[in-house]
PDB file of C-alpha atoms in Angstrom:
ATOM      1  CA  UNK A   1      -7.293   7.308 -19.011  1.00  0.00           C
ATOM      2  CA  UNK A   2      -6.386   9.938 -16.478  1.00  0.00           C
ATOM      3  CA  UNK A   3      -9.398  11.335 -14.725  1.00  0.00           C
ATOM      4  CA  UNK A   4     -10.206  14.938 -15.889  1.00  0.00           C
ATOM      5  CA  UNK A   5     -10.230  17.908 -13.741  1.00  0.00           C
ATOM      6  CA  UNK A   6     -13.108  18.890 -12.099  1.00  0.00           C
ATOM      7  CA  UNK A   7     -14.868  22.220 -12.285  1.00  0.00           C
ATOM      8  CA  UNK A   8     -16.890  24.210 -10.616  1.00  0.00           C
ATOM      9  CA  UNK A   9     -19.908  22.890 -12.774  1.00  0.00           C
ATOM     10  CA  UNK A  10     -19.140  19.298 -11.906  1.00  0.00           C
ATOM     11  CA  UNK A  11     -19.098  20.215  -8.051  1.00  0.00           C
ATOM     12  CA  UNK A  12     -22.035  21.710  -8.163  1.00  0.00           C
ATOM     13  CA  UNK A  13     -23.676  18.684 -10.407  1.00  0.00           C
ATOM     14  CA  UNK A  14     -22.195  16.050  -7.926  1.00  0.00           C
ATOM     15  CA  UNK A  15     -22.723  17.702  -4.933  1.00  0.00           C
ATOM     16  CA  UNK A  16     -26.487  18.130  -6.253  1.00  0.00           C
ATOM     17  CA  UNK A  17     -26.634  14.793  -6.853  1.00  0.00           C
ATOM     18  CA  UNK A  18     -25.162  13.668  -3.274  1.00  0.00           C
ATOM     19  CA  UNK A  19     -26.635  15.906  -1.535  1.00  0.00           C
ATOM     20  CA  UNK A  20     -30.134  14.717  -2.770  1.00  0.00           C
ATOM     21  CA  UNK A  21     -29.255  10.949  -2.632  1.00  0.00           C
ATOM     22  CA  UNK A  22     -28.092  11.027   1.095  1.00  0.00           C
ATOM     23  CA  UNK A  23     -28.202  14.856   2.313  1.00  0.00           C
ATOM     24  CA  UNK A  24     -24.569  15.056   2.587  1.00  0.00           C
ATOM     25  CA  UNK A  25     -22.927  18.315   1.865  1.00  0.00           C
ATOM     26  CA  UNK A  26     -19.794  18.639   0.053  1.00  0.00           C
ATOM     27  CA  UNK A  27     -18.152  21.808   0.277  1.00  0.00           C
ATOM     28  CA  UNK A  28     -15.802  24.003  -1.850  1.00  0.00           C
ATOM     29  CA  UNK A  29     -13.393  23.392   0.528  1.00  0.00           C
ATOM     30  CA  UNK A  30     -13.864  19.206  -0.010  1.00  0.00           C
ATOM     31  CA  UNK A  31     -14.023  19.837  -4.044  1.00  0.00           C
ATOM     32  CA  UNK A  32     -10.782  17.607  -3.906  1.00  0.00           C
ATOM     33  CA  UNK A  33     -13.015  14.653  -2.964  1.00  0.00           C
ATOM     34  CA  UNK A  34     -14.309  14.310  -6.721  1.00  0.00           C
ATOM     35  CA  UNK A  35     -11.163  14.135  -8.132  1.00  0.00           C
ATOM     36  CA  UNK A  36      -9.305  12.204  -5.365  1.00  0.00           C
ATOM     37  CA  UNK A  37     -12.401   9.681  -4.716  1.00  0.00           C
ATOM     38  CA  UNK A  38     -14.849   9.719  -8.248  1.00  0.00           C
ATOM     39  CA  UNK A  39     -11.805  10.310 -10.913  1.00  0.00           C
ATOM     40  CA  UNK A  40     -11.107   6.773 -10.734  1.00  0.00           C
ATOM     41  CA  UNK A  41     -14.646   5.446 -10.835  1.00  0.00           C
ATOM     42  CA  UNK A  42     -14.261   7.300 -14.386  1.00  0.00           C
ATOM     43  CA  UNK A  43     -11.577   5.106 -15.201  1.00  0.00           C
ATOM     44  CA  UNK A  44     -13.807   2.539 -13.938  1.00  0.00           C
ATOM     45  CA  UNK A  45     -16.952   2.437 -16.000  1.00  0.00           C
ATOM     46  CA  UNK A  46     -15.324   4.451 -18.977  1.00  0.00           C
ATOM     47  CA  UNK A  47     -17.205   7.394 -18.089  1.00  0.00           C
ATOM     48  CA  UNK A  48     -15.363  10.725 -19.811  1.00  0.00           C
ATOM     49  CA  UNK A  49     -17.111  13.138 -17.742  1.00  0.00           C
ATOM     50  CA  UNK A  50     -18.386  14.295 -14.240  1.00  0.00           C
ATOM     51  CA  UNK A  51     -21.502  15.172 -15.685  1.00  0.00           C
ATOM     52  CA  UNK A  52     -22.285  11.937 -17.396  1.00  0.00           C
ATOM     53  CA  UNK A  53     -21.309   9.644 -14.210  1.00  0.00           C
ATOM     54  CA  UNK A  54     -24.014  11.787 -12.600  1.00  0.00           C
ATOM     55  CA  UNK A  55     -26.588  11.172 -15.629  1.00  0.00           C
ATOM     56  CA  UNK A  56     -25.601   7.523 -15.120  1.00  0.00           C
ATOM     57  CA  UNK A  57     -25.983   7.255 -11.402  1.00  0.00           C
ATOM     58  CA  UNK A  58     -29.184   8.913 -11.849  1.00  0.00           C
ATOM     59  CA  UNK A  59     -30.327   6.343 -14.501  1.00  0.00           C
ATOM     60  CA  UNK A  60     -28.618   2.988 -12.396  1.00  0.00           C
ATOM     61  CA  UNK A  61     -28.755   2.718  -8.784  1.00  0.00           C
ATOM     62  CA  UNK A  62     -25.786   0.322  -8.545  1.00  0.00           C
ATOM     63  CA  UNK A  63     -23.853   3.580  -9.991  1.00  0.00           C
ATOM     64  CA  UNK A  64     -25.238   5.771  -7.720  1.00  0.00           C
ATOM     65  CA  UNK A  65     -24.210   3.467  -4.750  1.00  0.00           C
ATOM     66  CA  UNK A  66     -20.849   3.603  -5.865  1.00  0.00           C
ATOM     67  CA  UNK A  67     -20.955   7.454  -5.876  1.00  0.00           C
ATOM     68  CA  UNK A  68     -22.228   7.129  -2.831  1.00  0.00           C
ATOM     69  CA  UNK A  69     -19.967   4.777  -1.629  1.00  0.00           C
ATOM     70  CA  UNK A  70     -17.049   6.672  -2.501  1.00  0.00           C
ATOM     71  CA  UNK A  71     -18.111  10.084  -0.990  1.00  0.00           C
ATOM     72  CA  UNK A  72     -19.677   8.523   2.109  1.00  0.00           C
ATOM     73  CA  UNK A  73     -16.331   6.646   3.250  1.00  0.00           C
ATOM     74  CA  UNK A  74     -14.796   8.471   6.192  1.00  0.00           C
ATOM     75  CA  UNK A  75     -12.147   7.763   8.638  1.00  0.00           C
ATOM     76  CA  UNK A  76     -12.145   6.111  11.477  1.00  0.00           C
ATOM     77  CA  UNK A  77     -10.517   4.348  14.494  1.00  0.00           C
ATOM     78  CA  UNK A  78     -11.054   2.331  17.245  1.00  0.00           C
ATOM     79  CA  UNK A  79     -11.942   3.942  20.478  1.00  0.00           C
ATOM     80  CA  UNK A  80     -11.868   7.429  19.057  1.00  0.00           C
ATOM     81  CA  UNK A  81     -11.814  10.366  21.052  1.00  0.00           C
ATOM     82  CA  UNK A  82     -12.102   7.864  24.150  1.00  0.00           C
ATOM     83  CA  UNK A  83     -14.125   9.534  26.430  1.00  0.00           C
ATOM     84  CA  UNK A  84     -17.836   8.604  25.103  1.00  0.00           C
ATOM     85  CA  UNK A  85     -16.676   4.726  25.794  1.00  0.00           C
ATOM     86  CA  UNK A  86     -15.749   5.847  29.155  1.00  0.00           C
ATOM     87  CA  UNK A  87     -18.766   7.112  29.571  1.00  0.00           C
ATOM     88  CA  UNK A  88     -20.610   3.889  28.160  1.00  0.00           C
ATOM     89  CA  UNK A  89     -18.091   1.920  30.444  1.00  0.00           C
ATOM     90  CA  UNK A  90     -18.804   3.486  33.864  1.00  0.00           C
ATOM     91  CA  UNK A  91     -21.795   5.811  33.758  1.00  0.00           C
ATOM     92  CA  UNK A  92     -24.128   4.489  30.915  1.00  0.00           C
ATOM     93  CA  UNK A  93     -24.120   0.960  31.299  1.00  0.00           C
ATOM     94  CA  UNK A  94     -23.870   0.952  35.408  1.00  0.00           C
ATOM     95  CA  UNK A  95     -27.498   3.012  35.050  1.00  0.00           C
ATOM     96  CA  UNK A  96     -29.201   0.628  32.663  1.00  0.00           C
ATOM     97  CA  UNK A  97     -28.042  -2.534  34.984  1.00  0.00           C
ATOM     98  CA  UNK A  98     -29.534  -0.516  38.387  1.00  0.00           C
ATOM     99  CA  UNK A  99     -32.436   0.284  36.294  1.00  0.00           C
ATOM    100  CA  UNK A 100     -33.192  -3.271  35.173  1.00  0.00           C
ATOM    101  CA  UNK A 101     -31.885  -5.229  38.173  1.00  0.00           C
ATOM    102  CA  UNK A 102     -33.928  -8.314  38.744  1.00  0.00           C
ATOM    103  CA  UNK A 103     -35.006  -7.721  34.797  1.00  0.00           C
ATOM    104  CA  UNK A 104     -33.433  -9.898  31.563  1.00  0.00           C
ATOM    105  CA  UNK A 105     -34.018  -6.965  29.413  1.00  0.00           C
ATOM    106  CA  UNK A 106     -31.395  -6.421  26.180  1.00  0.00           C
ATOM    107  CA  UNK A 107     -29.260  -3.395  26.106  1.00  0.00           C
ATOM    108  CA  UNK A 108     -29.705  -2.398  23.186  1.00  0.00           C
ATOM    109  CA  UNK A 109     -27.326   0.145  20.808  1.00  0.00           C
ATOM    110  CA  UNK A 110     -26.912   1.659  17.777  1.00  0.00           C
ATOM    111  CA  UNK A 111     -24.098   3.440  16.192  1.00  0.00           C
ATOM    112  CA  UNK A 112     -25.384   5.394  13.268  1.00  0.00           C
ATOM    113  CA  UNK A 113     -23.028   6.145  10.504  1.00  0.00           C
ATOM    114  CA  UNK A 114     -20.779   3.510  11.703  1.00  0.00           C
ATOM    115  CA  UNK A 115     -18.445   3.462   8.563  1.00  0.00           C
ATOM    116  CA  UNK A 116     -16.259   0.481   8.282  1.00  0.00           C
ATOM    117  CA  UNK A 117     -17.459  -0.830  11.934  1.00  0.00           C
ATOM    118  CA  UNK A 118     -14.447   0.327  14.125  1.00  0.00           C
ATOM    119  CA  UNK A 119     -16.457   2.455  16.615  1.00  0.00           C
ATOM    120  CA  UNK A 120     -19.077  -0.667  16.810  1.00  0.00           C
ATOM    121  CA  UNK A 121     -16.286  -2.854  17.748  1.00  0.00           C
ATOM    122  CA  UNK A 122     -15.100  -0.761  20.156  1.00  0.00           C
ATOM    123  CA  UNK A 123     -18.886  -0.190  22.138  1.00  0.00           C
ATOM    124  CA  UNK A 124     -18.707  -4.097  21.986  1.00  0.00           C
ATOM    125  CA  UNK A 125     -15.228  -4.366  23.764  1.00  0.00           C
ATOM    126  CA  UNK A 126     -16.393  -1.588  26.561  1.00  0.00           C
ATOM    127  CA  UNK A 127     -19.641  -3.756  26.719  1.00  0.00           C
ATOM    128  CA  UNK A 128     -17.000  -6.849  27.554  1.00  0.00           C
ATOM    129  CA  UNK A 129     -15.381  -5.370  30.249  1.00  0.00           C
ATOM    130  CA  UNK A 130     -17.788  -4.244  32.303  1.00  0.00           C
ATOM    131  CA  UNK A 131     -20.150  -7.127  31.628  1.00  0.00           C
ATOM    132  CA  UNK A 132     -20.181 -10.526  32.561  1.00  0.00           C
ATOM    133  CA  UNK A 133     -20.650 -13.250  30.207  1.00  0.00           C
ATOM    134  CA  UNK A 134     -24.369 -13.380  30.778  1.00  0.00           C
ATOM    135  CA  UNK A 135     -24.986 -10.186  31.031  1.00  0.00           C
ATOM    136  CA  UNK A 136     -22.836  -9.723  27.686  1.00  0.00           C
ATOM    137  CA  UNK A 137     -25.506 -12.096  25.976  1.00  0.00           C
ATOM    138  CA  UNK A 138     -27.844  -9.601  26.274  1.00  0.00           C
ATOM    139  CA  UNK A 139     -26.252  -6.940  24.468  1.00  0.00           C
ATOM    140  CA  UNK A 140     -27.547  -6.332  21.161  1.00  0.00           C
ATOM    141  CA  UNK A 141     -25.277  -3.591  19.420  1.00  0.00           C
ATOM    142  CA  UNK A 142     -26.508  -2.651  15.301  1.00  0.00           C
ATOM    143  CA  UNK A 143     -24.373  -0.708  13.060  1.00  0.00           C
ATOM    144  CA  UNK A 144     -25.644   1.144  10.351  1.00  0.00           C
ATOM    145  CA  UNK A 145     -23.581   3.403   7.116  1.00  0.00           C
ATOM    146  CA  UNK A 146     -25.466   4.575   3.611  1.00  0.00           C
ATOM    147  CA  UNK A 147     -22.113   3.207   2.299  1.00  0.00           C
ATOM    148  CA  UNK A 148     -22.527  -0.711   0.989  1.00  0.00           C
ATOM    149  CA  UNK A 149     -18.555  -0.977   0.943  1.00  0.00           C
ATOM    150  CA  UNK A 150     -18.346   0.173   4.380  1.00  0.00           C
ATOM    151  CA  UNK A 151     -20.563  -2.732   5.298  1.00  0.00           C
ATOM    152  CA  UNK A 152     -19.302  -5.139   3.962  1.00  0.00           C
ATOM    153  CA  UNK A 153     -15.744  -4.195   5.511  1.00  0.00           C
ATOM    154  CA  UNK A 154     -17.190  -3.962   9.023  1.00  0.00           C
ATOM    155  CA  UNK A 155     -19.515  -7.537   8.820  1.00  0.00           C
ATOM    156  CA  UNK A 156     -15.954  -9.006   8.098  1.00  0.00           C
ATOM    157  CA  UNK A 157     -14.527  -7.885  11.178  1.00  0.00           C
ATOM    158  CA  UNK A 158     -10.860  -7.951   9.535  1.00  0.00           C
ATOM    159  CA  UNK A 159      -8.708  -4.823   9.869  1.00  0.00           C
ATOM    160  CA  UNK A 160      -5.290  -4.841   8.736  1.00  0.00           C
ATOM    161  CA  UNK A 161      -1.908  -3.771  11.427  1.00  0.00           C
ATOM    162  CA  UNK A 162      -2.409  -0.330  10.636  1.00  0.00           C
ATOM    163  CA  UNK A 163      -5.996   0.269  11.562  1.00  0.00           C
ATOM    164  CA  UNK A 164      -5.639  -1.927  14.664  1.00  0.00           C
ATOM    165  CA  UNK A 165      -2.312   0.230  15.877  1.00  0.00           C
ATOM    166  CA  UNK A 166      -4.574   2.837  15.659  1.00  0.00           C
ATOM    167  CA  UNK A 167      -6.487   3.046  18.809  1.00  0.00           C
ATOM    168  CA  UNK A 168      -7.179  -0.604  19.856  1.00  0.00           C
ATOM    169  CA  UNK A 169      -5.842  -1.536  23.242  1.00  0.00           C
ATOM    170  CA  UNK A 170      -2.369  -3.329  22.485  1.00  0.00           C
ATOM    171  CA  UNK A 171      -2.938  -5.391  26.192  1.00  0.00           C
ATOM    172  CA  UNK A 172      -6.751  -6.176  24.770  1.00  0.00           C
ATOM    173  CA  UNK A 173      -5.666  -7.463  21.172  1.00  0.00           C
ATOM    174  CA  UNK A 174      -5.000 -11.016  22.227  1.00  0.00           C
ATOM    175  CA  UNK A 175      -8.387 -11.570  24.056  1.00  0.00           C
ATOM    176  CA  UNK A 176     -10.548  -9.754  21.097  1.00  0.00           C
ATOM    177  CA  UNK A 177      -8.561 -10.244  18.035  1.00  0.00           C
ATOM    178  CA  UNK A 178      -7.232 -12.673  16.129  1.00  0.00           C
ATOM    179  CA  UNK A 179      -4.189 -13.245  13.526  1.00  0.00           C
ATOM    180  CA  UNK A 180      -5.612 -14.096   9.742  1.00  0.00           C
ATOM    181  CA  UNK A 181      -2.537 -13.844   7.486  1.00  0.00           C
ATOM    182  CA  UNK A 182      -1.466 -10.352   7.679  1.00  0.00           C
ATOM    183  CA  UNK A 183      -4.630  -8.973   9.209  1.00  0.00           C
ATOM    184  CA  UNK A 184      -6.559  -9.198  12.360  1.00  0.00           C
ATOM    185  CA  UNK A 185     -10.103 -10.827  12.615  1.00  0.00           C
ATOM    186  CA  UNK A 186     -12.272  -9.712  15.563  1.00  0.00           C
ATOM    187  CA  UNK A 187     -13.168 -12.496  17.622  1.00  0.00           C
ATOM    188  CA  UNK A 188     -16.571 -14.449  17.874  1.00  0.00           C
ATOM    189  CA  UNK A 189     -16.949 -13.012  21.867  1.00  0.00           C
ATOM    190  CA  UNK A 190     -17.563  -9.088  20.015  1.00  0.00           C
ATOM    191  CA  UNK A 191     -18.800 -10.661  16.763  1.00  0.00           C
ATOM    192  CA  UNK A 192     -21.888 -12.446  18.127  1.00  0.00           C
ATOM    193  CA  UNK A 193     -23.641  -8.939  19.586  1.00  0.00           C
ATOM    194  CA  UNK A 194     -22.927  -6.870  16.625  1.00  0.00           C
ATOM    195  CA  UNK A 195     -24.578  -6.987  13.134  1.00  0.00           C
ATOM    196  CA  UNK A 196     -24.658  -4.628  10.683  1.00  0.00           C
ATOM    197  CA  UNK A 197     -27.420  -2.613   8.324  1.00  0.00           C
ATOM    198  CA  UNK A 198     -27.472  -0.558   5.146  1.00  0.00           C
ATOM    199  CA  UNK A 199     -29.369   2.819   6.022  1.00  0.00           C
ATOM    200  CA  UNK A 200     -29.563   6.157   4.473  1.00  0.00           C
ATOM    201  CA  UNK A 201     -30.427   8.420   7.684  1.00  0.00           C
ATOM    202  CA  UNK A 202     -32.926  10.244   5.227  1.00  0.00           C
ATOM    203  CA  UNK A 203     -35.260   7.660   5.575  1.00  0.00           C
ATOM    204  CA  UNK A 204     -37.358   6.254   8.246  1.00  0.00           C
ATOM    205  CA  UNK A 205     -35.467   4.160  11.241  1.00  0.00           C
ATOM    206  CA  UNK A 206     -38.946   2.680  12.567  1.00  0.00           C
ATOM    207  CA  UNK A 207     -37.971  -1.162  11.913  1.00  0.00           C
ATOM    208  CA  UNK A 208     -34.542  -0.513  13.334  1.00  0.00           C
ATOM    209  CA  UNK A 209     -36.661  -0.455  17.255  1.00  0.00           C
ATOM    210  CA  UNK A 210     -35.705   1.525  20.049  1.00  0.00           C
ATOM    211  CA  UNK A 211     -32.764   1.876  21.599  1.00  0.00           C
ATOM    212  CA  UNK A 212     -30.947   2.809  24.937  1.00  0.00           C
ATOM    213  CA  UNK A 213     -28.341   4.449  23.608  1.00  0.00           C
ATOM    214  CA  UNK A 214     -27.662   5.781  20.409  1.00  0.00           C
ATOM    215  CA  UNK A 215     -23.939   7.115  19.024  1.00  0.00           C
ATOM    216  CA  UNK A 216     -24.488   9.525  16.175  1.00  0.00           C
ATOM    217  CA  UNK A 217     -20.616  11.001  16.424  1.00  0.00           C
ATOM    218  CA  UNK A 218     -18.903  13.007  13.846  1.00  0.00           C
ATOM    219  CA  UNK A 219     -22.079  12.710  11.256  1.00  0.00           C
ATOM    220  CA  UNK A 220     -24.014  16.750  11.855  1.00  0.00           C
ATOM    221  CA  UNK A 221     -20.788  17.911   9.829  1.00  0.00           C
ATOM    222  CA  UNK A 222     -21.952  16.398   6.757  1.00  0.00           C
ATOM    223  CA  UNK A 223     -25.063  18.250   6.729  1.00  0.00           C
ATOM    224  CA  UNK A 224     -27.151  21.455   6.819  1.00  0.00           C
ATOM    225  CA  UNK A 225     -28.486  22.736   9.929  1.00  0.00           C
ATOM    226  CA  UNK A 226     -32.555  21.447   8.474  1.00  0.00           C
ATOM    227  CA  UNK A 227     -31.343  18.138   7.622  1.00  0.00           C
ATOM    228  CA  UNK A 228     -29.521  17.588  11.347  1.00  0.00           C
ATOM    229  CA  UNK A 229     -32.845  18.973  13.054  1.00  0.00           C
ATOM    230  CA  UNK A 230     -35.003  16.184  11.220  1.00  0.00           C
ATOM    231  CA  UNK A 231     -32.331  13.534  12.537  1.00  0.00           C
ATOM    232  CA  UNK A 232     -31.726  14.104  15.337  1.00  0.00           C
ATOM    233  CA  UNK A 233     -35.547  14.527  16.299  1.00  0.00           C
ATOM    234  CA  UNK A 234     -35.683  11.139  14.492  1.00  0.00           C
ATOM    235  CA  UNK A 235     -33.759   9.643  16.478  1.00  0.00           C
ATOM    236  CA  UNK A 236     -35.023  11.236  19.839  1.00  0.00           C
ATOM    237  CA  UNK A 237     -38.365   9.084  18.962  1.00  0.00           C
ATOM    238  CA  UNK A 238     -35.935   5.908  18.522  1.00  0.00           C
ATOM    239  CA  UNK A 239     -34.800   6.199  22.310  1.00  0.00           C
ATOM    240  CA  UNK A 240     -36.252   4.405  25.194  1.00  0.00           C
ATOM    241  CA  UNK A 241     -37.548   6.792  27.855  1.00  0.00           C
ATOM    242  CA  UNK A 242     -34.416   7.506  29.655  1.00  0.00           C
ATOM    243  CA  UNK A 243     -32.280   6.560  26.503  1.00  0.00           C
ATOM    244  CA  UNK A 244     -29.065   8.262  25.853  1.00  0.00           C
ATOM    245  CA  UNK A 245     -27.249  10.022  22.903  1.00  0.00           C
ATOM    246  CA  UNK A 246     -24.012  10.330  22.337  1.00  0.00           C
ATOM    247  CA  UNK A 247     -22.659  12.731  19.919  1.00  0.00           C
ATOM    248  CA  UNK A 248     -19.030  13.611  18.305  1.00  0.00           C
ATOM    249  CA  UNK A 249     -16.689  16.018  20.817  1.00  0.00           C
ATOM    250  CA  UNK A 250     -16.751  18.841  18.216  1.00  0.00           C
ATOM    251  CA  UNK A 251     -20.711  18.539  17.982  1.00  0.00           C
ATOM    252  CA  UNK A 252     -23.682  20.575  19.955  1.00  0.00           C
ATOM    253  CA  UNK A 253     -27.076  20.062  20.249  1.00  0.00           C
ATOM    254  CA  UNK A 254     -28.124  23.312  21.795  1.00  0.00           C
ATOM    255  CA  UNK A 255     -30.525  23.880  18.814  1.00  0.00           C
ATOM    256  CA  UNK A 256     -32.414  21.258  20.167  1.00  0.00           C
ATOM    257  CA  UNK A 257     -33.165  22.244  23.530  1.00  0.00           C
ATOM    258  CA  UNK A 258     -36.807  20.570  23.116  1.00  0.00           C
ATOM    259  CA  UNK A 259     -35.578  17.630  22.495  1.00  0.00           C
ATOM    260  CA  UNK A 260     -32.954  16.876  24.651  1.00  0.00           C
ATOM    261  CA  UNK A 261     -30.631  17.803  27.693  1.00  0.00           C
ATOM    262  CA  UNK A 262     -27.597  18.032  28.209  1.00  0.00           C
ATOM    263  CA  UNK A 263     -25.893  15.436  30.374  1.00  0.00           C
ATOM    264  CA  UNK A 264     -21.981  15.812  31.288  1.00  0.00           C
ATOM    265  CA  UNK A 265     -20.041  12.972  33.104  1.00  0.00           C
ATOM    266  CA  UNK A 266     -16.571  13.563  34.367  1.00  0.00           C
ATOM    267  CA  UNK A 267     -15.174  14.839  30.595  1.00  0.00           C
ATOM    268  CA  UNK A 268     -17.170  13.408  28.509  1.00  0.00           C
ATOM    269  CA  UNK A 269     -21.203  14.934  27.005  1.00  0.00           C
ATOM    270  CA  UNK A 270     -24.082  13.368  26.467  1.00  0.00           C
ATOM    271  CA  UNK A 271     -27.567  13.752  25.791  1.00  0.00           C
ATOM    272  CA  UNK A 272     -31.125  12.569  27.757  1.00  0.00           C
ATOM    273  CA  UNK A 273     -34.707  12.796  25.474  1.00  0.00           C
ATOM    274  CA  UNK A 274     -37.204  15.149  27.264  1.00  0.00           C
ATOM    275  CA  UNK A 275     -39.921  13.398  26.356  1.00  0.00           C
TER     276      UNK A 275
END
């Protein structure tokens, strides 16, 4: 069964239906993404229509995660964009290790919207070379993505030749990767201070804890300037006093003067709470 066209009714149903589930916009310009992501999830569950995958998803959550799933996914690479792990490397961590010299206290950091775990990974492997084993121990790095594929993918720690050519350190791959048939499985030394968590960034973080730094990158594009307020002040009251947050290269804050300031460290942004 080829998947049908979709119309400007079923973007406006799905993206309804999206936008309600997880607050994430889709835009005329991204109608392709019904087609090109849900028209085989028709195939799937021998659904004929747009409209009635969206009756079903609204009727079975399992659906609904898959919608979610598929819509959610976005790309990603290891070490992208570079300079917000060079700031982690040589400005972020340095602080927290002056600040809690003589104390055994856990960095602790989350990457929200992590996706299929490549960013997480690569926090880990700047942790690694600036930390010594000990010290390493006492990293505690959480991932979290509405998407329950995305997950899944990034608690495995496998990525296959083509997502580790893209952006992780060929003279690093032996220490921090290793061969599984045709793929590469991240090694024990990054797997054992990372896990990973389903969360929808709608709802509350309060069990997640607090944290020192947070990297929210590449995630206000996906919604409306309300939704990112609420957030992002949500997260502000998940920092540490003197936490940091570290946003996507293409992103601003400004809106949020309140909140936070603006911190810039050789060419690389981030932000300090206020309060």
């Amino acid at each position: 069964m080829n998947a049908p066209v979709a119309s400007e009714n079923d973007l406006r149903l799905v993206a309804d239906l999206v936008r309600s589930e997880s607050g994430i916009q889709i835009k005329e310009s991204n109608s392709y993404l019904i087609e090109t992501r849900l028209g085989p999830l028709l195939e799937e569950l021998s659904v004929s229509s747009y409209q009635q995958l969206c009756q079903r998803s609204r009727m079975d959550p399992r659906v609904l995660n898959r919608v979610i799933d598929e819509i959610s996914t976005s790309e990603t690479l290891f070490f992208r964009d570079k300079t917000p792990f060079d700031c982690l490397k040589f400005k972020l961590i340095p602080d927290f290790m002056d600040k809690t010299a003589g104390r055994a206290e856990r960095l602790s950091i989350w990457c929200a919207a992590c996706s299929t775990g490549q960013e997480v990974y690569s926090v880990a492997l700047a942790c690694a070379e600036v930390l010594s084993p000990a010290e390493l121990a006492r990293v505690q790095i959480i991932g979290t993505d509405i998407s329950d594929q995305s997950i899944r993918r990034a608690s495995s720690g496998v990525y296959s030749q083509f997502e580790v050519e893209r952006g992780f350190p060929v003279d690093q791959r032996q220490r921090y990767l290793e061969r599984d048939g045709d793929r590469w499985r991240v090694r024990e030394n990054l797997r054992s201070i990372v896990s990973f968590r389903h969360m929808n960034l709608l709802e509350g973080y309060e069990k997640l804890g607090k944290f020192d730094v947070v990297f929210c990158r590449n995630v206000a594009i996906y919604f409306d300037a309300a939704t990112n307020r609420d957030i992002f002040e949500r997260i502000a009251l998940q920092l540490k006093p003197d936490g940091s947050l570290v946003i996507g290269a293409s992103e601003s804050l400004r809106d949020l003067n309140l909140v936070f300031e603006r911190q810039e460290y050789m060419n690389s942004v981030f932000y300090k709470r206020r309060y």
